[in-house]
Amino acid sequence: MHDEYTTIKKKSTAEIKVIGSRFLATAFPIASKHDAEQYLAAVRKEFWDATHNCFAYRMGVEGSQFRFNDDGEPGGSAGKPILASIDKLALTDVLVVVTRYFGGTKLGVGGLVRAYAQAADQALTNAEKLVKYMTQLLVATFPHNQISNVMHVISRHGAQIVDTVYDEEVHVTLEIRLSRVEELRAALVNHTSGNIAFKPSPTQHA
């Protein structure tokens, strides 16, 4: 199961100049379309006098959500190259905005593709990368005499204890990588001789 993805840790910038035109790239980590819209609005406000503010973003563990925009540049000359820069580094949950100040000389479609890609490449290369995981919260309920066995298994499988409640039985809420859930469940059942029950909670991002 694919539960690992790479994004950037914080905002990153870069600037290049091509035949008089300035290209300022700004990369942001995002968690939603709303994040992307807010950051894009902030860039447009900061560089209100720019000729173009072109952008692309990709989101989701599988990178299935994406959008790009040329903001008045020739079709395919800005947004797509920016998205290609994101994909080249296998990143997701990332927005890149490339702001252009026209320098008086037209660059042609090929020149624009190269310039937007180069600016985006530099901003993303400069960015500190962050590997994240999808995790599952799992509530395990078991008798008090199984505490030692359960804690041993939890430690060995790298699960984190989020909460523990003691009453007639012990209720432990665990967080573990999605790809390791079934392995952990099987080990807990085995080491407690089946004296354990599970209640899954929603999948979440780590």
Short mmCIF file of the C-alpha atoms (twelve columns), coordinates in Angstrom:
data_MODEL
# 
_entry.id   MODEL 
# 
loop_
_atom_site.group_PDB 
_atom_site.id 
_atom_site.type_symbol 
_atom_site.label_atom_id 
_atom_site.label_alt_id 
_atom_site.label_comp_id 
_atom_site.label_asym_id 
_atom_site.label_seq_id 
_atom_site.Cartn_x 
_atom_site.Cartn_y 
_atom_site.Cartn_z 
_atom_site.pdbx_PDB_model_num 
ATOM 1   C CA . MET A 1   0.000   0.000   0.000   1 
ATOM 2   C CA . HIS A 2   1.344   3.403   -0.992  1 
ATOM 3   C CA . ASP A 3   1.240   5.642   2.076   1 
ATOM 4   C CA . GLU A 4   4.355   7.792   1.678   1 
ATOM 5   C CA . TYR A 5   4.702   11.093  -0.143  1 
ATOM 6   C CA . THR A 6   7.083   14.031  -0.324  1 
ATOM 7   C CA . THR A 7   6.262   17.721  -0.072  1 
ATOM 8   C CA . ILE A 8   8.182   20.822  0.981   1 
ATOM 9   C CA . LYS A 9   8.547   21.972  4.570   1 
ATOM 10  C CA . LYS A 10  8.091   25.710  4.104   1 
ATOM 11  C CA . LYS A 11  7.954   28.546  1.588   1 
ATOM 12  C CA . SER A 12  10.857  28.761  -0.857  1 
ATOM 13  C CA . THR A 13  11.772  31.372  -3.467  1 
ATOM 14  C CA . ALA A 14  14.040  31.863  -6.456  1 
ATOM 15  C CA . GLU A 15  14.616  34.529  -9.094  1 
ATOM 16  C CA . ILE A 16  16.076  34.379  -12.593 1 
ATOM 17  C CA . LYS A 17  16.494  36.956  -15.355 1 
ATOM 18  C CA . VAL A 18  16.091  36.147  -19.038 1 
ATOM 19  C CA . ILE A 19  16.745  38.877  -21.633 1 
ATOM 20  C CA . GLY A 20  15.477  41.592  -19.321 1 
ATOM 21  C CA . SER A 21  12.436  39.756  -17.975 1 
ATOM 22  C CA . ARG A 22  12.423  38.845  -14.276 1 
ATOM 23  C CA . PHE A 23  10.895  35.559  -13.153 1 
ATOM 24  C CA . LEU A 24  10.247  35.243  -9.415  1 
ATOM 25  C CA . ALA A 25  9.193   31.774  -8.284  1 
ATOM 26  C CA . THR A 26  7.514   31.142  -4.941  1 
ATOM 27  C CA . ALA A 27  6.782   27.602  -3.734  1 
ATOM 28  C CA . PHE A 28  4.392   26.833  -0.878  1 
ATOM 29  C CA . PRO A 29  3.381   23.658  0.970   1 
ATOM 30  C CA . ILE A 30  -0.410  23.283  0.773   1 
ATOM 31  C CA . ALA A 31  -3.004  20.943  2.266   1 
ATOM 32  C CA . SER A 32  -6.097  22.044  0.354   1 
ATOM 33  C CA . LYS A 33  -7.410  23.974  -2.620  1 
ATOM 34  C CA . HIS A 34  -8.266  26.755  -0.177  1 
ATOM 35  C CA . ASP A 35  -4.593  26.977  0.850   1 
ATOM 36  C CA . ALA A 36  -3.583  27.271  -2.794  1 
ATOM 37  C CA . GLU A 37  -6.118  30.028  -3.447  1 
ATOM 38  C CA . GLN A 38  -5.009  32.003  -0.391  1 
ATOM 39  C CA . TYR A 39  -1.303  31.812  -1.255  1 
ATOM 40  C CA . LEU A 40  -1.999  32.701  -4.877  1 
ATOM 41  C CA . ALA A 41  -4.037  35.725  -3.781  1 
ATOM 42  C CA . ALA A 42  -1.194  36.804  -1.484  1 
ATOM 43  C CA . VAL A 43  1.353   36.610  -4.313  1 
ATOM 44  C CA . ARG A 44  -0.917  38.566  -6.644  1 
ATOM 45  C CA . LYS A 45  -1.309  41.219  -3.959  1 
ATOM 46  C CA . GLU A 46  2.434   41.407  -3.294  1 
ATOM 47  C CA . PHE A 47  3.319   41.570  -6.993  1 
ATOM 48  C CA . TRP A 48  0.275   43.530  -8.096  1 
ATOM 49  C CA . ASP A 49  2.246   45.335  -10.794 1 
ATOM 50  C CA . ALA A 50  3.635   42.158  -12.410 1 
ATOM 51  C CA . THR A 51  2.893   41.266  -16.010 1 
ATOM 52  C CA . HIS A 52  1.878   37.686  -15.158 1 
ATOM 53  C CA . ASN A 53  1.428   35.457  -12.095 1 
ATOM 54  C CA . CYS A 54  1.373   31.926  -13.495 1 
ATOM 55  C CA . PHE A 55  0.998   28.888  -11.273 1 
ATOM 56  C CA . ALA A 56  0.562   25.163  -10.856 1 
ATOM 57  C CA . TYR A 57  -0.168  22.886  -7.935  1 
ATOM 58  C CA . ARG A 58  -0.461  19.191  -7.229  1 
ATOM 59  C CA . MET A 59  -2.151  17.677  -4.174  1 
ATOM 60  C CA . GLY A 60  -2.979  14.323  -2.619  1 
ATOM 61  C CA . VAL A 61  -0.968  11.253  -1.664  1 
ATOM 62  C CA . GLU A 62  -1.259  9.965   -5.230  1 
ATOM 63  C CA . GLY A 63  -0.980  13.480  -6.679  1 
ATOM 64  C CA . SER A 64  -4.372  13.104  -8.336  1 
ATOM 65  C CA . GLN A 65  -5.485  16.704  -7.782  1 
ATOM 66  C CA . PHE A 66  -3.750  19.330  -9.871  1 
ATOM 67  C CA . ARG A 67  -4.269  22.612  -11.665 1 
ATOM 68  C CA . PHE A 68  -2.176  24.981  -13.756 1 
ATOM 69  C CA . ASN A 69  -2.752  28.402  -15.283 1 
ATOM 70  C CA . ASP A 70  -0.869  30.513  -17.835 1 
ATOM 71  C CA . ASP A 71  -2.342  33.851  -16.674 1 
ATOM 72  C CA . GLY A 72  -2.323  35.387  -20.137 1 
ATOM 73  C CA . GLU A 73  0.907   33.849  -21.429 1 
ATOM 74  C CA . PRO A 74  0.658   31.739  -24.624 1 
ATOM 75  C CA . GLY A 75  -1.139  28.442  -23.971 1 
ATOM 76  C CA . GLY A 76  1.104   25.761  -22.501 1 
ATOM 77  C CA . SER A 77  4.074   28.099  -22.012 1 
ATOM 78  C CA . ALA A 78  3.875   28.658  -18.245 1 
ATOM 79  C CA . GLY A 79  1.515   26.570  -16.125 1 
ATOM 80  C CA . LYS A 80  2.427   23.208  -17.654 1 
ATOM 81  C CA . PRO A 81  6.198   23.730  -17.312 1 
ATOM 82  C CA . ILE A 82  5.693   24.712  -13.665 1 
ATOM 83  C CA . LEU A 83  3.656   21.552  -13.055 1 
ATOM 84  C CA . ALA A 84  6.341   19.516  -14.820 1 
ATOM 85  C CA . SER A 85  8.907   20.916  -12.377 1 
ATOM 86  C CA . ILE A 86  6.787   19.720  -9.449  1 
ATOM 87  C CA . ASP A 87  6.405   16.290  -11.043 1 
ATOM 88  C CA . LYS A 88  10.091  15.993  -11.885 1 
ATOM 89  C CA . LEU A 89  10.862  15.974  -8.156  1 
ATOM 90  C CA . ALA A 90  7.887   13.678  -7.402  1 
ATOM 91  C CA . LEU A 91  6.367   16.264  -5.057  1 
ATOM 92  C CA . THR A 92  2.785   16.736  -3.986  1 
ATOM 93  C CA . ASP A 93  0.848   19.145  -1.742  1 
ATOM 94  C CA . VAL A 94  2.839   21.923  -3.416  1 
ATOM 95  C CA . LEU A 95  1.901   25.202  -5.112  1 
ATOM 96  C CA . VAL A 96  4.385   27.116  -7.257  1 
ATOM 97  C CA . VAL A 97  3.653   30.635  -8.480  1 
ATOM 98  C CA . VAL A 98  6.028   32.206  -10.994 1 
ATOM 99  C CA . THR A 99  5.715   35.968  -11.318 1 
ATOM 100 C CA . ARG A 100 6.984   37.637  -14.483 1 
ATOM 101 C CA . TYR A 101 7.978   41.230  -15.004 1 
ATOM 102 C CA . PHE A 102 8.231   41.769  -18.755 1 
ATOM 103 C CA . GLY A 103 11.593  43.164  -19.821 1 
ATOM 104 C CA . GLY A 104 10.644  44.511  -23.232 1 
ATOM 105 C CA . THR A 105 11.766  41.566  -25.379 1 
ATOM 106 C CA . LYS A 106 9.444   38.700  -26.294 1 
ATOM 107 C CA . LEU A 107 10.936  35.304  -25.497 1 
ATOM 108 C CA . GLY A 108 8.771   33.118  -27.719 1 
ATOM 109 C CA . VAL A 109 6.900   30.048  -26.515 1 
ATOM 110 C CA . GLY A 110 10.053  27.939  -26.233 1 
ATOM 111 C CA . GLY A 111 11.859  30.630  -24.288 1 
ATOM 112 C CA . LEU A 112 8.920   31.037  -21.938 1 
ATOM 113 C CA . VAL A 113 8.698   27.291  -21.308 1 
ATOM 114 C CA . ARG A 114 12.369  27.191  -20.370 1 
ATOM 115 C CA . ALA A 115 12.196  30.316  -18.201 1 
ATOM 116 C CA . TYR A 116 9.138   29.271  -16.204 1 
ATOM 117 C CA . ALA A 117 10.528  25.761  -15.740 1 
ATOM 118 C CA . GLN A 118 13.933  27.057  -14.637 1 
ATOM 119 C CA . ALA A 119 12.444  29.452  -12.096 1 
ATOM 120 C CA . ALA A 120 10.170  26.749  -10.665 1 
ATOM 121 C CA . ASP A 121 13.044  24.242  -10.629 1 
ATOM 122 C CA . GLN A 122 15.208  26.582  -8.577  1 
ATOM 123 C CA . ALA A 123 12.513  27.365  -6.012  1 
ATOM 124 C CA . LEU A 124 11.734  23.669  -5.535  1 
ATOM 125 C CA . THR A 125 15.383  22.641  -5.447  1 
ATOM 126 C CA . ASN A 126 16.025  25.283  -2.778  1 
ATOM 127 C CA . ALA A 127 13.101  24.029  -0.687  1 
ATOM 128 C CA . GLU A 128 13.629  21.731  2.276   1 
ATOM 129 C CA . LYS A 129 11.833  18.461  1.537   1 
ATOM 130 C CA . LEU A 130 9.525   16.710  3.978   1 
ATOM 131 C CA . VAL A 131 8.526   13.035  3.756   1 
ATOM 132 C CA . LYS A 132 5.040   12.428  5.156   1 
ATOM 133 C CA . TYR A 133 2.894   9.351   5.710   1 
ATOM 134 C CA . MET A 134 -0.757  8.435   5.828   1 
ATOM 135 C CA . THR A 135 -1.539  6.898   9.202   1 
ATOM 136 C CA . GLN A 136 -4.383  4.989   10.816  1 
ATOM 137 C CA . LEU A 137 -5.716  5.482   14.325  1 
ATOM 138 C CA . LEU A 138 -6.593  2.115   15.843  1 
ATOM 139 C CA . VAL A 139 -8.288  1.511   19.202  1 
ATOM 140 C CA . ALA A 140 -7.223  -1.790  20.799  1 
ATOM 141 C CA . THR A 141 -9.172  -3.214  23.756  1 
ATOM 142 C CA . PHE A 142 -7.728  -6.038  25.841  1 
ATOM 143 C CA . PRO A 143 -7.588  -7.489  29.404  1 
ATOM 144 C CA . HIS A 144 -5.241  -5.987  31.965  1 
ATOM 145 C CA . ASN A 145 -3.132  -9.148  32.050  1 
ATOM 146 C CA . GLN A 146 -2.158  -8.575  28.397  1 
ATOM 147 C CA . ILE A 147 -0.585  -5.132  28.901  1 
ATOM 148 C CA . SER A 148 2.993   -6.395  28.781  1 
ATOM 149 C CA . ASN A 149 2.408   -8.392  25.585  1 
ATOM 150 C CA . VAL A 150 0.617   -5.513  23.871  1 
ATOM 151 C CA . MET A 151 3.244   -2.921  24.773  1 
ATOM 152 C CA . HIS A 152 5.997   -5.181  23.466  1 
ATOM 153 C CA . VAL A 153 4.263   -5.531  20.091  1 
ATOM 154 C CA . ILE A 154 3.492   -1.803  19.868  1 
ATOM 155 C CA . SER A 155 7.134   -0.910  20.470  1 
ATOM 156 C CA . ARG A 156 8.434   -3.462  17.979  1 
ATOM 157 C CA . HIS A 157 6.152   -2.256  15.175  1 
ATOM 158 C CA . GLY A 158 6.822   1.453   15.576  1 
ATOM 159 C CA . ALA A 159 3.271   2.424   16.539  1 
ATOM 160 C CA . GLN A 160 2.651   5.502   18.681  1 
ATOM 161 C CA . ILE A 161 0.342   5.479   21.707  1 
ATOM 162 C CA . VAL A 162 -2.082  8.402   21.442  1 
ATOM 163 C CA . ASP A 163 -4.321  7.671   24.431  1 
ATOM 164 C CA . THR A 164 -4.874  5.015   27.106  1 
ATOM 165 C CA . VAL A 165 -8.039  4.417   29.156  1 
ATOM 166 C CA . TYR A 166 -8.262  1.935   32.032  1 
ATOM 167 C CA . ASP A 167 -11.592 0.483   33.214  1 
ATOM 168 C CA . GLU A 168 -12.686 -3.156  33.255  1 
ATOM 169 C CA . GLU A 169 -10.318 -3.516  30.315  1 
ATOM 170 C CA . VAL A 170 -7.533  -1.467  28.763  1 
ATOM 171 C CA . HIS A 171 -8.308  0.715   25.730  1 
ATOM 172 C CA . VAL A 172 -5.246  1.954   23.850  1 
ATOM 173 C CA . THR A 173 -5.485  4.314   20.876  1 
ATOM 174 C CA . LEU A 174 -2.582  3.755   18.498  1 
ATOM 175 C CA . GLU A 175 -1.306  5.609   15.464  1 
ATOM 176 C CA . ILE A 176 0.588   3.669   12.815  1 
ATOM 177 C CA . ARG A 177 1.483   3.963   9.140   1 
ATOM 178 C CA . LEU A 178 -1.385  2.788   6.956   1 
ATOM 179 C CA . SER A 179 0.754   0.147   5.251   1 
ATOM 180 C CA . ARG A 180 1.572   -1.470  8.615   1 
ATOM 181 C CA . VAL A 181 -1.924  -1.691  10.123  1 
ATOM 182 C CA . GLU A 182 -2.670  -5.303  9.186   1 
ATOM 183 C CA . GLU A 183 0.781   -6.474  10.252  1 
ATOM 184 C CA . LEU A 184 0.308   -4.826  13.654  1 
ATOM 185 C CA . ARG A 185 -3.178  -6.279  14.120  1 
ATOM 186 C CA . ALA A 186 -1.963  -9.782  13.303  1 
ATOM 187 C CA . ALA A 187 0.947   -9.489  15.742  1 
ATOM 188 C CA . LEU A 188 -1.307  -8.230  18.532  1 
ATOM 189 C CA . VAL A 189 -3.790  -11.058 17.988  1 
ATOM 190 C CA . ASN A 190 -0.953  -13.585 17.992  1 
ATOM 191 C CA . HIS A 191 0.763   -12.284 21.141  1 
ATOM 192 C CA . THR A 192 -2.483  -12.005 23.130  1 
ATOM 193 C CA . SER A 193 -3.856  -15.367 21.954  1 
ATOM 194 C CA . GLY A 194 -6.797  -13.527 20.446  1 
ATOM 195 C CA . ASN A 195 -7.711  -11.664 23.638  1 
ATOM 196 C CA . ILE A 196 -7.926  -8.302  21.888  1 
ATOM 197 C CA . ALA A 197 -10.477 -6.357  19.853  1 
ATOM 198 C CA . PHE A 198 -10.000 -3.480  17.427  1 
ATOM 199 C CA . LYS A 199 -11.962 -0.429  16.417  1 
ATOM 200 C CA . PRO A 200 -10.555 1.541   13.467  1 
ATOM 201 C CA . SER A 201 -10.611 5.320   13.312  1 
ATOM 202 C CA . PRO A 202 -10.325 7.538   10.216  1 
ATOM 203 C CA . THR A 203 -7.187  7.560   8.099   1 
ATOM 204 C CA . GLN A 204 -5.168  10.744  8.426   1 
ATOM 205 C CA . HIS A 205 -1.980  12.434  7.240   1 
ATOM 206 C CA . ALA A 206 1.091   12.365  9.458   1 
# 
